[in-house]
Amino acid sequence: MAFDIDMIKKVYSQMAERVDTAREVVGKPLTLSEKILYNHLWDGKATKAFTRGKDYVDFAPDRIACQDATAQMALLQFMQAGKSQVAVPTTVHCDHLIQAKQGAELDLKRANDVSSEVFDFLASVSNKYGIGFWKPGAGIIHQVVLENYAFPGGMMIGTDSHTVNAGGLGMVAIGVGGADAVDVMAGMAWELKFPKLIGVKLTGKLNGWTSAKDVILKVAGILTVKGGTGAIVEYFGEGATNLSCTGKGTICNMGAEIGATTSTFGYDDSMERYLRATDRNDVADEANKVREYLTGDAEVYENPEKYFDQVIEIDLDTLRPHLNGPFTPDLATPVGELGAKAKENGWPLKVDWGLIGSCTNSSYEDLTRAASIAKQAVDKNIKSKSDFGINPGSEQIRFTAERDGILKVFEDLDATIFTNACGPCIGQWERSDRKGDEKNTIVHSFNRNFSKRADGNPNTHAFVGSPEMVAAIAISGRLDFDPMNDTLLNENGEEVKLDEPKGLELPPLGFDVKENGYVEPVKDGSKVEIVVSPTSERLQLLTPFEPIGNEIKGAKLLIKAFGKCTTDHISMAGPWLRYRGHLDNISNNMLIGAVNAFGKKTNFVKNQLTGEYAGVPDVAREYKAAGIKTIVVGDHNYGEGSSREHAAMEPRHLGVAAVIVKSFARIHETNLKKQGMLGLTFANEADYDLIQEDDTINFLDLNEFAPDKQLTIELVHADGSKDTIKVNHTYNQAQIDWYNEGSALNLIKKENAS
């Protein structure tokens, strides 16, 4: 039986009336995305048609999910909101703080020892406020959500950018910062700019070596890392219904890599099969009652150009397997063409590691397809040329895969089975075979491959592919290996060819698990105590931010970031994850990965007070101590990647008043607003070039800060010359109120106290 079945029934019971009303108000057939959005309006039934990409709309999400790295700050904020219990079903999943090193048993034991303070804090806060808690080792948040909580037609938010994975079960599931989650936990509306809509029509059927992963790798190559910004991607067509539910999840998961608000698929037979296989017959039965409302209207899919802002068509019959990378997930190359490109660019052809798992590709189907390749290597006496690491998606997946002999296949190939956790995908990997900055290549089935992402080495060239392709290439040890056409030399000196992968959509014997790792909260948490030591290095109670104010004069340039500046550059993960609950300590990693446009070095900026160069956090602290506000300048798609609000909270904590860029990634821009900062874009992108290293910055009309009104900034250069530039913003009045109060949380506390 499903969690929260009464909530799910309520969503379905109102859906027909609300969607029918919305269709009348809008005056045309509706996409699935629109049906879900209009069914979750905070004010109930629709009374007006919203303009895509323009209107801010209040929504009422059905549930929230948080992972342990982001949950710390989210719950620290919620503790200040003055509420006794969360207003909507909420879960916390411990999957980020487990380092992959020796194997599941030893790694999990070490994590429980090293991070016990954090796990105990999360467990006690969850128990106090009515939050479901998933223990370390229970699984990766998004796989656990897909198996237990996602439901067709639902709307959820999560404090992780890959919350979008739940689109594989027909949800509108959106990654947010912790402050957004706090709003909903506190019983308030959640605001989102009504998304644009991108339709992806899939025809045909996957075959051979091509997998669902290749669909999104292809889409990423088409749309790039910012092509989906501000949009929901809705997949439809015969090809969509031919995909498995977990395959759909994989596609939606990596929608985060194109900047999409989320991605989704209409409810179909594969979703029903998955619901029933994961012991949710009750959800499937309810969904079937409103089946026509859980997919787009027929007219929409027959004439998609009339109803979507952009339409892409992909023929699965002819789609080729891809490997994307290195250093960016949208650099798409069909397998077979990678060798020439690698030689041209100097990418190492020798592959040292193949990593399978992560929230993107760790389902039963994924493991069986990869295992079918691994078994061939064992049976055909082929010795793997690369090391293997496997991260099952959940304890249910791991237990079932072990029962069915799938894990033994990998172990026969000398693979290391890591904990059911994120591991190398988020930099939680103690890699024994590499040190320093040695140039090397790895292949993995993860979603991101930014510089330093997996192992902290800026010269690790990471390529993203399907689990079965990762297995084949890792076995060959060559980046230019094409399993569809090339042969391998086995231990007997024979040339052998790998057969096409075979997989199972669902386990023939059903899923099974002895202990899934879930802890139900007590009904009355009023007596639960939460203790945070004032001397803790891991946890720190929050102090409310003071308003920045409507006069910013004499501010100094902190850093002008050059090129790609993701949330990994702004607030690195890996070893820094240990400080996610301690704002002051983790602020010591602020922008240390960003490349300074002046000198092209990382973590090396000029201190205008002394004329000397030092690390970004050190210089920021000196300006803050002197009472001087600072400004950060950036390039396109600033804040791409993870939802981590630390990338906004750290600059706020260290005295940054404004971030001015050519363009923002959606979640990061919202996070800046939530923390009471200015997130601004150049009205003229060329003005980025006017910013000089010794600039002093004055805001000339911030006292007139208002929706749809440009702001004017004066740049005072070291030689006394000046430039005046215009900057744009997307703040509405509610968001300006956040700024004026110092943060969105300050406003929540004020409203709760009144």
Coordinates of C-alpha atoms in Angstrom, one line a residue, residues 557-559 588 590-594 596 598 601-623 693:
L557 CA 34.1 43.8 -6.8
L558 CA 34.8 40.5 -5.2
I559 CA 35.3 38.4 -8.3
N588 CA 35.2 28.8 3.4
M590 CA 32.7 30.1 -1.4
L591 CA 33.6 30.5 -5.1
I592 CA 37.0 28.8 -4.7
G593 CA 36.3 26.9 -7.9
A594 CA 35.4 29.9 -10.0
N596 CA 38.8 34.9 -12.0
F598 CA 41.6 38.7 -14.1
K601 CA 43.2 31.6 -11.8
T602 CA 40.9 30.0 -9.2
N603 CA 40.6 31.2 -5.6
F604 CA 42.9 34.1 -6.3
V605 CA 41.4 37.6 -6.2
K606 CA 42.6 41.1 -5.4
N607 CA 41.9 42.7 -2.1
Q608 CA 41.4 46.4 -2.9
L609 CA 42.0 47.3 0.8
T610 CA 45.5 45.9 0.8
G611 CA 46.4 45.6 -2.9
E612 CA 47.3 41.9 -2.2
Y613 CA 45.8 38.7 -3.7
A614 CA 44.2 36.0 -1.6
G615 CA 41.5 33.4 -1.6
V616 CA 37.9 34.5 -2.4
P617 CA 36.5 33.7 1.1
D618 CA 39.4 35.3 2.8
V619 CA 39.1 38.6 0.9
A620 CA 35.3 38.5 1.4
R621 CA 35.7 38.2 5.1
E622 CA 38.1 41.2 5.2
Y623 CA 35.6 43.3 3.3
E693 CA 39.4 44.5 -11.2

